[in-house]
Tab-separated table of C-alpha atoms in Angstrom:
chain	number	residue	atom	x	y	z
A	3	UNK	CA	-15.439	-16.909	-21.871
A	4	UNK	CA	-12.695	-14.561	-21.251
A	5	UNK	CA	-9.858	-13.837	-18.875
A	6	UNK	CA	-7.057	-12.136	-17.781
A	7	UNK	CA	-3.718	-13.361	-15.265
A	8	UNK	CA	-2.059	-10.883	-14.393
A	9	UNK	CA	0.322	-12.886	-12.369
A	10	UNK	CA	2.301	-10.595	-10.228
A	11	UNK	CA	0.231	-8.806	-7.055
A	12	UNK	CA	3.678	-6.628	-6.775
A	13	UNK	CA	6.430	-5.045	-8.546
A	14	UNK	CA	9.067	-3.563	-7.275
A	15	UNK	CA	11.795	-1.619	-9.304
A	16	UNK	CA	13.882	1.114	-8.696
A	17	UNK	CA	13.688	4.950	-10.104
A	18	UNK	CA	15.439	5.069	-13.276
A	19	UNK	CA	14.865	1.212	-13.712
A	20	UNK	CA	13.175	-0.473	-16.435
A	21	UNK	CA	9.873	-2.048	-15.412
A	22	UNK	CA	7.940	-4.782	-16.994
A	23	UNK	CA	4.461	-5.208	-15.493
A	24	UNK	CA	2.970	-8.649	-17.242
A	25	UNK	CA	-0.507	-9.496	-18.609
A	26	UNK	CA	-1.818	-12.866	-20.100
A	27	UNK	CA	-5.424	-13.410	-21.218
A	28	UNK	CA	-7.817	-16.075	-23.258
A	29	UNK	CA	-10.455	-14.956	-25.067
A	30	UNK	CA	-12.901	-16.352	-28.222
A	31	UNK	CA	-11.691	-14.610	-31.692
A	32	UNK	CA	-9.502	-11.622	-31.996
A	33	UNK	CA	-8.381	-9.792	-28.829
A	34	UNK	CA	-8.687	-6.396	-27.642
A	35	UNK	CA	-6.086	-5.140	-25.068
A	36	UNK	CA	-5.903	-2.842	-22.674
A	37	UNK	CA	-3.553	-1.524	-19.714
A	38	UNK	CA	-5.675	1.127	-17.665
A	39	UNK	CA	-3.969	2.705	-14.174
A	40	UNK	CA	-5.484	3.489	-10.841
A	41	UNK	CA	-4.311	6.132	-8.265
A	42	UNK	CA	-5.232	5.894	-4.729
A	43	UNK	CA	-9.023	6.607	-4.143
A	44	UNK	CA	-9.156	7.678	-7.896
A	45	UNK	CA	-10.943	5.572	-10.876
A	46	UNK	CA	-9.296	4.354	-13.525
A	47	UNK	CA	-7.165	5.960	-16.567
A	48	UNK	CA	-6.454	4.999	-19.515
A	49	UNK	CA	-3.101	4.329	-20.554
A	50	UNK	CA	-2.694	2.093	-24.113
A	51	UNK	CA	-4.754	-0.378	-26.530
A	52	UNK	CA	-3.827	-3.075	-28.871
A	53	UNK	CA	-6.724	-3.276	-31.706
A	54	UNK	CA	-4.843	-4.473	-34.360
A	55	UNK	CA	-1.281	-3.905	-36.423
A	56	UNK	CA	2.279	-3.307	-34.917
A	57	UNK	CA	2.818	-5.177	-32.166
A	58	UNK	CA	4.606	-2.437	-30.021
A	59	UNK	CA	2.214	-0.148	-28.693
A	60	UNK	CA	2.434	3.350	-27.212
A	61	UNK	CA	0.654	4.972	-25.042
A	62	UNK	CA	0.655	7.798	-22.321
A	63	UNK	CA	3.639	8.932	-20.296
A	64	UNK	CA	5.912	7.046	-21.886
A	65	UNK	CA	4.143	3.568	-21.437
A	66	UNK	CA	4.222	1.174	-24.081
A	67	UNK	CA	3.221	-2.697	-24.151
A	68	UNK	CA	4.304	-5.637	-26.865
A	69	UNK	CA	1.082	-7.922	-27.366
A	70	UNK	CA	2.919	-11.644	-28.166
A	71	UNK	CA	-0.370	-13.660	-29.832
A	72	UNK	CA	1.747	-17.007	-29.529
A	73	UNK	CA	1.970	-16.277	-25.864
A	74	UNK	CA	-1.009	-14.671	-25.264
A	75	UNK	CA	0.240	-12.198	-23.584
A	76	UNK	CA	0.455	-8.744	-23.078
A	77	UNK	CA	3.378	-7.255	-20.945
A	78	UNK	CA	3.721	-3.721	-19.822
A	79	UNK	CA	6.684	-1.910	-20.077
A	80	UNK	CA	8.537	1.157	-19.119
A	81	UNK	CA	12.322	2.135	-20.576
A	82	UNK	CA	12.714	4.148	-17.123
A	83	UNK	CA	10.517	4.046	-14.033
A	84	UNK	CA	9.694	7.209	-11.938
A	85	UNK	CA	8.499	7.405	-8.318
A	86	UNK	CA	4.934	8.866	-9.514
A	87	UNK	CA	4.674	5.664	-11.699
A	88	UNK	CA	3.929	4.210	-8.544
A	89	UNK	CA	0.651	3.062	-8.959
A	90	UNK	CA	-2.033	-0.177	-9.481
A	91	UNK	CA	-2.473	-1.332	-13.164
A	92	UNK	CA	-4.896	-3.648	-14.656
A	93	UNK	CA	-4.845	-5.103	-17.696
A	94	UNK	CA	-8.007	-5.877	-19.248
A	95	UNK	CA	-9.426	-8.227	-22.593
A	96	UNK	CA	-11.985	-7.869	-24.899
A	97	UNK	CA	-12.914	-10.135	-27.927
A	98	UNK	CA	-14.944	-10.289	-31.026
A	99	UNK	CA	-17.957	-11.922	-29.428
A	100	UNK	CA	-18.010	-9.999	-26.182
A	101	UNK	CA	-21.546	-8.599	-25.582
A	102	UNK	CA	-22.169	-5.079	-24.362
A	103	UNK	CA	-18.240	-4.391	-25.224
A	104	UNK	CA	-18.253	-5.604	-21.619
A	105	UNK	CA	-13.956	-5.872	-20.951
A	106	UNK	CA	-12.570	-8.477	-18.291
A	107	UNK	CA	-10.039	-6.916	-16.090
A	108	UNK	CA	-7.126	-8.884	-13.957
A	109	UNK	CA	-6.884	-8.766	-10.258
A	110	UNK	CA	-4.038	-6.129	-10.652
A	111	UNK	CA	-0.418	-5.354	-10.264
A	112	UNK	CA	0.750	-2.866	-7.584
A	113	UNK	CA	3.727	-1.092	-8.828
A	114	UNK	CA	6.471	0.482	-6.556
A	115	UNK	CA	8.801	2.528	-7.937
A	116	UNK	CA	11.751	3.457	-4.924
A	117	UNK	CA	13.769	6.446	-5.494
B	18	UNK	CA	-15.197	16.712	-24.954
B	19	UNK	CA	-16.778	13.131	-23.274
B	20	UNK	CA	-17.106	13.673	-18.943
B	21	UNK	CA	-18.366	10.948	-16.416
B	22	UNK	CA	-19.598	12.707	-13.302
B	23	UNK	CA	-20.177	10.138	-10.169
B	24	UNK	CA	-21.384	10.864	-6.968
B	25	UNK	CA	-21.095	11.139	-4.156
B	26	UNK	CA	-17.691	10.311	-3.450
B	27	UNK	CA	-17.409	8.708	0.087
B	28	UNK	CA	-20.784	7.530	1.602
B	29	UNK	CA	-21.059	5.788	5.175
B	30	UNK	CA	-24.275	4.471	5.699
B	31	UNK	CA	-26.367	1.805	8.467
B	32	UNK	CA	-26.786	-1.377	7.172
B	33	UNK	CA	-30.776	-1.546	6.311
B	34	UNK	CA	-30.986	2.300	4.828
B	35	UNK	CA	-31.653	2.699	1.181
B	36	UNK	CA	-28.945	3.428	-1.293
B	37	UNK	CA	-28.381	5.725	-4.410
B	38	UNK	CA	-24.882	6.033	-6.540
B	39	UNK	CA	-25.502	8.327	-9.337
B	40	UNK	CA	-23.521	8.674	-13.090
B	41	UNK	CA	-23.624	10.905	-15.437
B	42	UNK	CA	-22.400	11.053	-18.568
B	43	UNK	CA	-21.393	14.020	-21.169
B	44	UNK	CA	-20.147	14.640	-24.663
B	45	UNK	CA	-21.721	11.294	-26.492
B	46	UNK	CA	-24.662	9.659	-27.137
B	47	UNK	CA	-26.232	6.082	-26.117
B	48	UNK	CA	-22.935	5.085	-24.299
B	49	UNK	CA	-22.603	1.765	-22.957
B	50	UNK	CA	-22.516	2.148	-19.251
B	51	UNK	CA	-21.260	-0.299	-16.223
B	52	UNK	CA	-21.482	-0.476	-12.571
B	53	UNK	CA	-18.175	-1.880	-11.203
B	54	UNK	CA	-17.315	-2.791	-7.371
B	55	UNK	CA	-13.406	-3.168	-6.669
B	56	UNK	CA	-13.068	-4.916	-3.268
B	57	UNK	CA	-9.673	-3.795	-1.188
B	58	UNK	CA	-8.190	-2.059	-4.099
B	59	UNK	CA	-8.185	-4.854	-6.213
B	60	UNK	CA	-9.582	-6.632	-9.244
B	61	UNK	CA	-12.631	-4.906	-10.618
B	62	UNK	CA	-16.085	-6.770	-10.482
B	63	UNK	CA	-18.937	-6.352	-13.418
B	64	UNK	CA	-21.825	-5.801	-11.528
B	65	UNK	CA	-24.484	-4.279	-14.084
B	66	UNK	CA	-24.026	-2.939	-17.696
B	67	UNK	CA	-26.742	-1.042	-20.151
B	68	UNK	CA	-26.840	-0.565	-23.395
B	69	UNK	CA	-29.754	1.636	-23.708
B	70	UNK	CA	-32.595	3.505	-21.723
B	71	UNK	CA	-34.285	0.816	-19.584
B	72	UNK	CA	-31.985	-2.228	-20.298
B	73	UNK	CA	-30.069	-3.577	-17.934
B	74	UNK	CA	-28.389	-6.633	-17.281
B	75	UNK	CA	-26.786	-8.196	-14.337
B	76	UNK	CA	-23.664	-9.998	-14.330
B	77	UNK	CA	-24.059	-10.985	-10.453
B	78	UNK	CA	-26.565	-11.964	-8.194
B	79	UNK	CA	-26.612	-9.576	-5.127
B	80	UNK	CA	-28.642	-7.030	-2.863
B	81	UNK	CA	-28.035	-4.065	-5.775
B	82	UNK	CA	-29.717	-2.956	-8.653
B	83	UNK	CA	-29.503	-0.670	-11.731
B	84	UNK	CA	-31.836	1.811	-13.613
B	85	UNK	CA	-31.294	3.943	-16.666
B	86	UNK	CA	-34.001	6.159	-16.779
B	87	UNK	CA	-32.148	8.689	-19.464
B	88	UNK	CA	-29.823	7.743	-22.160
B	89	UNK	CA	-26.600	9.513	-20.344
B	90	UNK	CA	-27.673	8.561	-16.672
B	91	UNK	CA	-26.886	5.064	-14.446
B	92	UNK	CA	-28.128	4.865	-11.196
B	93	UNK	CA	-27.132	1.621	-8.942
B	94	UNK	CA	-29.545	1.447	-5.869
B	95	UNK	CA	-30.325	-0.934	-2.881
B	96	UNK	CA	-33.664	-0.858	-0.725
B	97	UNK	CA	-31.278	-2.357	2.474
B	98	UNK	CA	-27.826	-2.059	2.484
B	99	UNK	CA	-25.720	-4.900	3.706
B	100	UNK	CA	-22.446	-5.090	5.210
B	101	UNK	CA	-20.723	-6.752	2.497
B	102	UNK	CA	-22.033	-3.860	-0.162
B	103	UNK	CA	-18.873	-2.035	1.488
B	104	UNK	CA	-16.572	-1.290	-1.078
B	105	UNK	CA	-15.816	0.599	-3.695
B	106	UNK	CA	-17.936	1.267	-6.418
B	107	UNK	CA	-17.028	2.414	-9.928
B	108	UNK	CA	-19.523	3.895	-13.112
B	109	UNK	CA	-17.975	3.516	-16.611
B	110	UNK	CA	-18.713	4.465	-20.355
B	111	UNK	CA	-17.500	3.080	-23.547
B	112	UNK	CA	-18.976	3.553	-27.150
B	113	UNK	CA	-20.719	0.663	-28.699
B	114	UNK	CA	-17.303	0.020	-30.447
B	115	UNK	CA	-15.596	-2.824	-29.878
B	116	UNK	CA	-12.022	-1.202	-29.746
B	117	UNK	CA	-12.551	1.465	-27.701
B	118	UNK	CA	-11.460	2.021	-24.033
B	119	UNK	CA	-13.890	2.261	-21.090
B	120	UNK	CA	-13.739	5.721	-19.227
B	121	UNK	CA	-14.160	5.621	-15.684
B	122	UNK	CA	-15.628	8.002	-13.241
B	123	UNK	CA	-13.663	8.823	-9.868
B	124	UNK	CA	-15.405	6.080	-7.928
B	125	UNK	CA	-17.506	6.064	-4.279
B	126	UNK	CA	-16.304	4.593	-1.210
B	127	UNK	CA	-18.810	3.241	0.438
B	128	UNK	CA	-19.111	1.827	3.696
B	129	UNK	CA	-21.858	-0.009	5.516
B	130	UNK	CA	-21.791	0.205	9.665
């Protein structure tokens, strides 16, 4: 089986303020990472994977996450937060054995960013 | 380039009328496709997947179910709607890779009265 904590139902931070949004998961074999976002009323986007390699990965508008196997964990994390970051994320898991490619998602992590 | 077209967007209907959500999918071939439902605009629930004309699983037992008549189309129904099918529902796609990201469609809000 396979899960994801995403521990933190809010985050507060303000503009220009880094923001660390925080992910832990279990899963059977290697993991597959993800940090999708959600805007009001919208579906979900895309924002960064871990597969495999560097640690540190990049993503879209300026996103980036550090996946920690040790910790089993994989933190979100932003060098300076603007107000239209403002948003839910979810993290979600994958692994090796997962049928169907079917991911796991957390419960999500509101993030407000005040000007 | 890959779309995901979902429809209709907001829906209000009496509990005990029929339902159809409808997803499309353009730009790839024999996608894997889901049916989420996010409750309060929070954590995301599996409710069907497919991973090919005519197969569909459940990961839930509810009032709901899925079809995939045609390799790019997912179509979540219910013969009498329920109260607690409010919510709001989400189609997705991802290739039959394992390390690829699921694309989502913009979602339908429905509610039951």
């Amino acid at each position: 089986a396979q899960s994801v904590a995403q521990p933190e139902d809010q985050v507060n931070v303000a503009e220009g303020n880094p923001l660390t949004v925080k992910c832990t998961y279990s899963v059977s074999g290697n993991p597959y990472l993800f940090w999708y976002v959600q805007y009001p009323n919208r579906g979900l986007q895309f924002l960064l994977k871990y597969i495999t390699g560097d640690n540190l990965v990049k993503g879209s508008y300026g996103f980036e996450a550090e996946f920690n196997k040790s910790q089993t964990s994989f933190h979100l994390k932003k060098p300076s937060a603007l107000v239209s970051d403002s948003a839910l994320y979810f993290c979600a898991v994958r692994g090796d054995y997962t049928n169907a490619g079917k991911s796991t998602f957390g419960d999500g992590t509101t993030l407000t960013v005040k000007p | 380039s890959q779309t995901i077209h979902q429809w209709p967007a907001t829906l209000v209907q009496p509990v005990g009328s029929p339902l159809s959500l409808e997803c499309t999918v353009e730009g790839t071939s024999n996608p894997n496709l889901y049916w989420y439902r996010q409750a309060a605009g929070r954590g995301l629930q599996l409710l069907f997947y497919s991973v090919g004309i005519g197969q569909i699983s459940s990961e839930v037992p509810q009032n709901l179910s899925a079809s995939r008549p045609q390799d790019r189309q997912f179509i979540l129904s219910s013969k009498k709607l329920l109260l607690s099918d409010s919510g709001f529902y989400l189609c997705a796609w991802s290739s039959g890779l394992m390390n690829t990201e699921a694309f989502f469609g913009q979602g339908t809000r429905l509610t039951v009265v």
